[in-house]
mmCIF file of C-alpha atoms and ligand atoms in Angstrom:
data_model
loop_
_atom_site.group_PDB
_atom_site.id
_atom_site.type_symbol
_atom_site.label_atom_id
_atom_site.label_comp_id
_atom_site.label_asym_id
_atom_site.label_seq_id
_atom_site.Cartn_x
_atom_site.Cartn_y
_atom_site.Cartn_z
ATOM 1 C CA UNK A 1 298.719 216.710 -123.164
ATOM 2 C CA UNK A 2 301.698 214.556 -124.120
ATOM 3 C CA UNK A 3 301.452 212.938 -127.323
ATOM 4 C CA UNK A 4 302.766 209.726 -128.247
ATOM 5 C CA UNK A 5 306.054 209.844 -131.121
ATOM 6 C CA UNK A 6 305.225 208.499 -134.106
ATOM 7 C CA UNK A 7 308.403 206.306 -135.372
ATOM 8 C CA UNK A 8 309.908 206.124 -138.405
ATOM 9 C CA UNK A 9 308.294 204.056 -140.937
ATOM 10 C CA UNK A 10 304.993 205.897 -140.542
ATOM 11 C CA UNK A 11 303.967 207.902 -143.784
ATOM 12 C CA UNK A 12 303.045 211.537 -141.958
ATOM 13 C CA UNK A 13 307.517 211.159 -141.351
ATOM 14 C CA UNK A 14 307.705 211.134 -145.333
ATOM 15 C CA UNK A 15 304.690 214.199 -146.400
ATOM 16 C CA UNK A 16 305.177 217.697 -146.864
ATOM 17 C CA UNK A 17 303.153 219.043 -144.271
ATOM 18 C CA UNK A 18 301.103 221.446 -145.045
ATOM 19 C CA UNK A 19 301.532 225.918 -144.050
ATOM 20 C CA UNK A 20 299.591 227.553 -141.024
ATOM 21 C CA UNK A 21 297.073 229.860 -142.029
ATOM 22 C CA UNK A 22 295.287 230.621 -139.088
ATOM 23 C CA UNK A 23 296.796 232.279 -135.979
ATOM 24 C CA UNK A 24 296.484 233.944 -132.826
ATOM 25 C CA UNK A 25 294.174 230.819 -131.959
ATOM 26 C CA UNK A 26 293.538 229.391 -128.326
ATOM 27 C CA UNK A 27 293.697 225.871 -130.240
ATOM 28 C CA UNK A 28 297.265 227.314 -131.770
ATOM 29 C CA UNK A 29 298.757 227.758 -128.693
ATOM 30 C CA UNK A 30 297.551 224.829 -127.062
ATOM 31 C CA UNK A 31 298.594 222.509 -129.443
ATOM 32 C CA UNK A 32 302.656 224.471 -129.232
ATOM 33 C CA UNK A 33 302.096 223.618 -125.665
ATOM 34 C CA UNK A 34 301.172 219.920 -126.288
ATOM 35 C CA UNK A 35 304.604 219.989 -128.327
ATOM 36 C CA UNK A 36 306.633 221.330 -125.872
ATOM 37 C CA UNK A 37 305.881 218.843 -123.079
ATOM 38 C CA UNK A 38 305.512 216.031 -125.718
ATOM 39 C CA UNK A 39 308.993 216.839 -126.438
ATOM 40 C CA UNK A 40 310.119 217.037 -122.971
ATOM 41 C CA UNK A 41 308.564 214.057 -121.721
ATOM 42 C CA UNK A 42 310.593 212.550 -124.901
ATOM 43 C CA UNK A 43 314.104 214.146 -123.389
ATOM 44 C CA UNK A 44 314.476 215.763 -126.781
ATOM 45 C CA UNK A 45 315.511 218.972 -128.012
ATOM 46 C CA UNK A 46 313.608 219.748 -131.021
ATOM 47 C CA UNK A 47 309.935 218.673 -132.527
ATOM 48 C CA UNK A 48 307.950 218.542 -135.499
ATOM 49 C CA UNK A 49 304.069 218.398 -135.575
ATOM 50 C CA UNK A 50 304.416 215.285 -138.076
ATOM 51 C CA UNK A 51 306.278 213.741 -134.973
ATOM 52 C CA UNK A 52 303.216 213.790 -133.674
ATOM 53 C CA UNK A 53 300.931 212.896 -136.212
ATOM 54 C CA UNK A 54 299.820 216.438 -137.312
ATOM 55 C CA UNK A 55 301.067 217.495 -140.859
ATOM 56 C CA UNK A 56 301.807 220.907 -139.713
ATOM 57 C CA UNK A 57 304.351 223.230 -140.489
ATOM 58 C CA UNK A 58 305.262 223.744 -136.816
ATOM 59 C CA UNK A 59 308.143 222.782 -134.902
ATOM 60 C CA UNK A 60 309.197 223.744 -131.607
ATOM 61 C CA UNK A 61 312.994 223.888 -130.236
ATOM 62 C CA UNK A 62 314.880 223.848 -126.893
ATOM 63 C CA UNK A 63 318.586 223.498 -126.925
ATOM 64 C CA UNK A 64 318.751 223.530 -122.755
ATOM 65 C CA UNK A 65 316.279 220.436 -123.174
ATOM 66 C CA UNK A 66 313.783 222.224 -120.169
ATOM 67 C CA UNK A 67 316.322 224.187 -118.263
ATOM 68 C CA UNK A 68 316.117 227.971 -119.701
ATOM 69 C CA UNK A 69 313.097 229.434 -120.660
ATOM 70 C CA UNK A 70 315.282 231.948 -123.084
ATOM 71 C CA UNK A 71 315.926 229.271 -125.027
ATOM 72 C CA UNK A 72 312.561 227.913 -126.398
ATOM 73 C CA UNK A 73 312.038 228.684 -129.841
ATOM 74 C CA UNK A 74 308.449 228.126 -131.785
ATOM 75 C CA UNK A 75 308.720 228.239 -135.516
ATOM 76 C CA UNK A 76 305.598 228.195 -137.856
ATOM 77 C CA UNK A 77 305.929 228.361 -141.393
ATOM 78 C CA UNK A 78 309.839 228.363 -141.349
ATOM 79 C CA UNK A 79 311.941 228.890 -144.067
ATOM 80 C CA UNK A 80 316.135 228.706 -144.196
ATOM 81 C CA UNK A 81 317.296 231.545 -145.375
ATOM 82 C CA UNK A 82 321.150 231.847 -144.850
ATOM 83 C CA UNK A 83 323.725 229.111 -144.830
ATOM 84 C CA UNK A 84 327.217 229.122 -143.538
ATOM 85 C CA UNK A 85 329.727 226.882 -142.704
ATOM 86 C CA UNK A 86 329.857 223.613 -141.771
ATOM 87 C CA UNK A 87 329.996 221.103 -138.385
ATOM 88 C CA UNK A 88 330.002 217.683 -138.402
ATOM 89 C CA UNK A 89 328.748 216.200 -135.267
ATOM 90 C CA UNK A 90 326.026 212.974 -133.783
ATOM 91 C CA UNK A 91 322.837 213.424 -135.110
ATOM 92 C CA UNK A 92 319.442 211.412 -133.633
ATOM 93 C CA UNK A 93 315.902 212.260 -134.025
ATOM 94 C CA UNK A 94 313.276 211.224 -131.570
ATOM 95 C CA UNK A 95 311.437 209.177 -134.592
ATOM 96 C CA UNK A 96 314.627 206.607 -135.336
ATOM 97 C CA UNK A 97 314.748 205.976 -131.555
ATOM 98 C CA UNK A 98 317.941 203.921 -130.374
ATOM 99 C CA UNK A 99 320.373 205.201 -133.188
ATOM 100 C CA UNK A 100 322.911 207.988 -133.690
ATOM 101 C CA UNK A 101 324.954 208.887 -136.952
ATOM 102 C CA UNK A 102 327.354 211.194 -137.786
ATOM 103 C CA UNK A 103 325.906 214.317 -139.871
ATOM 104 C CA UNK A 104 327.377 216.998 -141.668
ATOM 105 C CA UNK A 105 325.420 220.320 -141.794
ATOM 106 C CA UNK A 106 325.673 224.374 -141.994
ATOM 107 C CA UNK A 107 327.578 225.695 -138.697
ATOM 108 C CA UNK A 108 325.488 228.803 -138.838
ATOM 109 C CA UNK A 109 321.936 228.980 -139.976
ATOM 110 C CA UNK A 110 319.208 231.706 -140.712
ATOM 111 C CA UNK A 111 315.762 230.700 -140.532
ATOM 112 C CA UNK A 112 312.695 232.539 -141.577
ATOM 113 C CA UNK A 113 309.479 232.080 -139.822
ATOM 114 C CA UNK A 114 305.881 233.015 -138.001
ATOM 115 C CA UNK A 115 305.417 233.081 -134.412
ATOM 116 C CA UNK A 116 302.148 232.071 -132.570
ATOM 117 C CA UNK A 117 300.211 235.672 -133.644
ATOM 118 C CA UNK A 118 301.449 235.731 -137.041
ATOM 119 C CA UNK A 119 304.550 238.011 -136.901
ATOM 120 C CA UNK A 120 307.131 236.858 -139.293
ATOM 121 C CA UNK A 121 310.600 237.024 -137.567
ATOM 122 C CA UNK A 122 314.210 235.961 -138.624
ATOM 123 C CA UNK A 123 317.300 234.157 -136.482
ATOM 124 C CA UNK A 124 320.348 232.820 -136.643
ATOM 125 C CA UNK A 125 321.476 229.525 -134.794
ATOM 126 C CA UNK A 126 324.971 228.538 -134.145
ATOM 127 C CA UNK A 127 325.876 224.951 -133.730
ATOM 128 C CA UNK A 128 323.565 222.922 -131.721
ATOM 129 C CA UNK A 129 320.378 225.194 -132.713
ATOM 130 C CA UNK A 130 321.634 225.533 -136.518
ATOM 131 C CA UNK A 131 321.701 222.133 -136.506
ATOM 132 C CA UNK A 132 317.939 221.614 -134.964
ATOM 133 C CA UNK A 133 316.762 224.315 -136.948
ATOM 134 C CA UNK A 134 317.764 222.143 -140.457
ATOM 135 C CA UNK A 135 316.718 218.870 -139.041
ATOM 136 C CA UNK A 136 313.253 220.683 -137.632
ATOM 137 C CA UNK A 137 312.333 222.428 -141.094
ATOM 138 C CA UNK A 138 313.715 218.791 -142.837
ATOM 139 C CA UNK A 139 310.613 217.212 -141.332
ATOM 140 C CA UNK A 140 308.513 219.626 -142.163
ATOM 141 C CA UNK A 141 309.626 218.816 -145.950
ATOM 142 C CA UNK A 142 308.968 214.899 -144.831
ATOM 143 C CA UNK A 143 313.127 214.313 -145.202
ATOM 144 C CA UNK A 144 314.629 212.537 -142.039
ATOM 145 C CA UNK A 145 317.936 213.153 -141.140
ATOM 146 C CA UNK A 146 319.149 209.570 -142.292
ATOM 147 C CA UNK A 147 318.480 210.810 -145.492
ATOM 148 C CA UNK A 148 321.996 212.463 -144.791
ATOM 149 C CA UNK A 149 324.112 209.564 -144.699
ATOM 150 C CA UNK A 150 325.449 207.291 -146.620
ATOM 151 C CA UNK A 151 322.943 204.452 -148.397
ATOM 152 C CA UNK A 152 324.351 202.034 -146.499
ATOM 153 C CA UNK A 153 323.810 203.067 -143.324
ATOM 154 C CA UNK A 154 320.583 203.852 -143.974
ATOM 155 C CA UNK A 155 320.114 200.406 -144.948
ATOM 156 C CA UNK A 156 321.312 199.027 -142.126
ATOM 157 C CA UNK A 157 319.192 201.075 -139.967
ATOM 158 C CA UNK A 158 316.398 200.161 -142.337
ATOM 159 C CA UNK A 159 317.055 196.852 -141.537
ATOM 160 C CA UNK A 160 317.690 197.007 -137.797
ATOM 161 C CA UNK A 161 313.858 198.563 -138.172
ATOM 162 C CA UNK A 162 312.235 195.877 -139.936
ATOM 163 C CA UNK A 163 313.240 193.294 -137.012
ATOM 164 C CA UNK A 164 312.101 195.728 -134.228
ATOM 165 C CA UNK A 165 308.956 196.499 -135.919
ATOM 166 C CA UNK A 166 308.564 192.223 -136.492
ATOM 167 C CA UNK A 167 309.409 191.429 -132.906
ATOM 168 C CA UNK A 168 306.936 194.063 -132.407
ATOM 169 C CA UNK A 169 309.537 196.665 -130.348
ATOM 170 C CA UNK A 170 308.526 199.455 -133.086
ATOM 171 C CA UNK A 171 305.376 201.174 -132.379
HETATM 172 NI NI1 LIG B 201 313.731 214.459 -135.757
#
């Protein structure tokens, strides 16, 4: 099922969600499932269970957005482990709909992390999946990637919120 996005401004964004215990569950994989096509259906590239109201530490990735099966990546539990580098490049997240901002973040990333049985597994991102794979575990840790830019911006954005979420275009 495709779930609706929770925006910014909603407290599950801003929690530390909480580890996986349980695995190898029909209800496990069902619910990665549900966050794949809840992504898709969103035209993003990376998701966090908080994004859809589940404080979870489980977020799925696809840098081809849908197009190569090779690409989808399910991390539970994750954990950077290796930084390197650094890129600076557009940033968005499918919770601050309607804005973009410049972010600068490791060029080569390591992460650490469970797949749907259990099995603890390591890999390293370059670029575009480096990237997802610190703005994926950030939400896990309730950060958004505006925490990343300057207090200003953020500010405006804040502000650019408050009047879409007034004139009742935030929900
Ligand atoms: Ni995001």
């Amino acid at each position: 099922m495709i779930y609706p996005i929770v925006k910014y401004g909603d407290p599950v964004l801003e929690k530390r969600a909480a580890r996986v215990d349980e695995f190898g569950t029909p209800e496990l994989q069902k619910f990665i499932d549900d966050m794949f096509e809840s992504m898709y259906a969103a035209r993003g590239v990376g998701l966090a269970a908080p994004q859809i109201g589940f404080s979870k530490r489980i977020a799925v990735i696809d840098c081809s957005a849908g197009e190569d099966p090779a690409q989808k990546v399910i991390l539970i539990n994750p954990e950077i482990i290796a930084k390197e580098g650094s890129q600076t490049g557009e940033e968005g997240c499918l919770s601050v709909p309607g804005f973009r901002e410049q972010v600068t973040r490791a060029n080569k990333v390591t992460v650490r992390a469970q797949n749907v049985e259990g099995e603890s597994f390591e890999m390293t991102g370059e670029e575009l999946l480096a990237r997802a794979f610190l703005h994926e575990t950030d939400h896990l840790e309730g950060r958004l990637y505006i925490s990343h830019i300057s207090a200003l911006k953020r500010d405006l954005i804040r502000r650019k919120v408050r009047k879409l979420v007034k004139a009742g275009e935030w929900s």
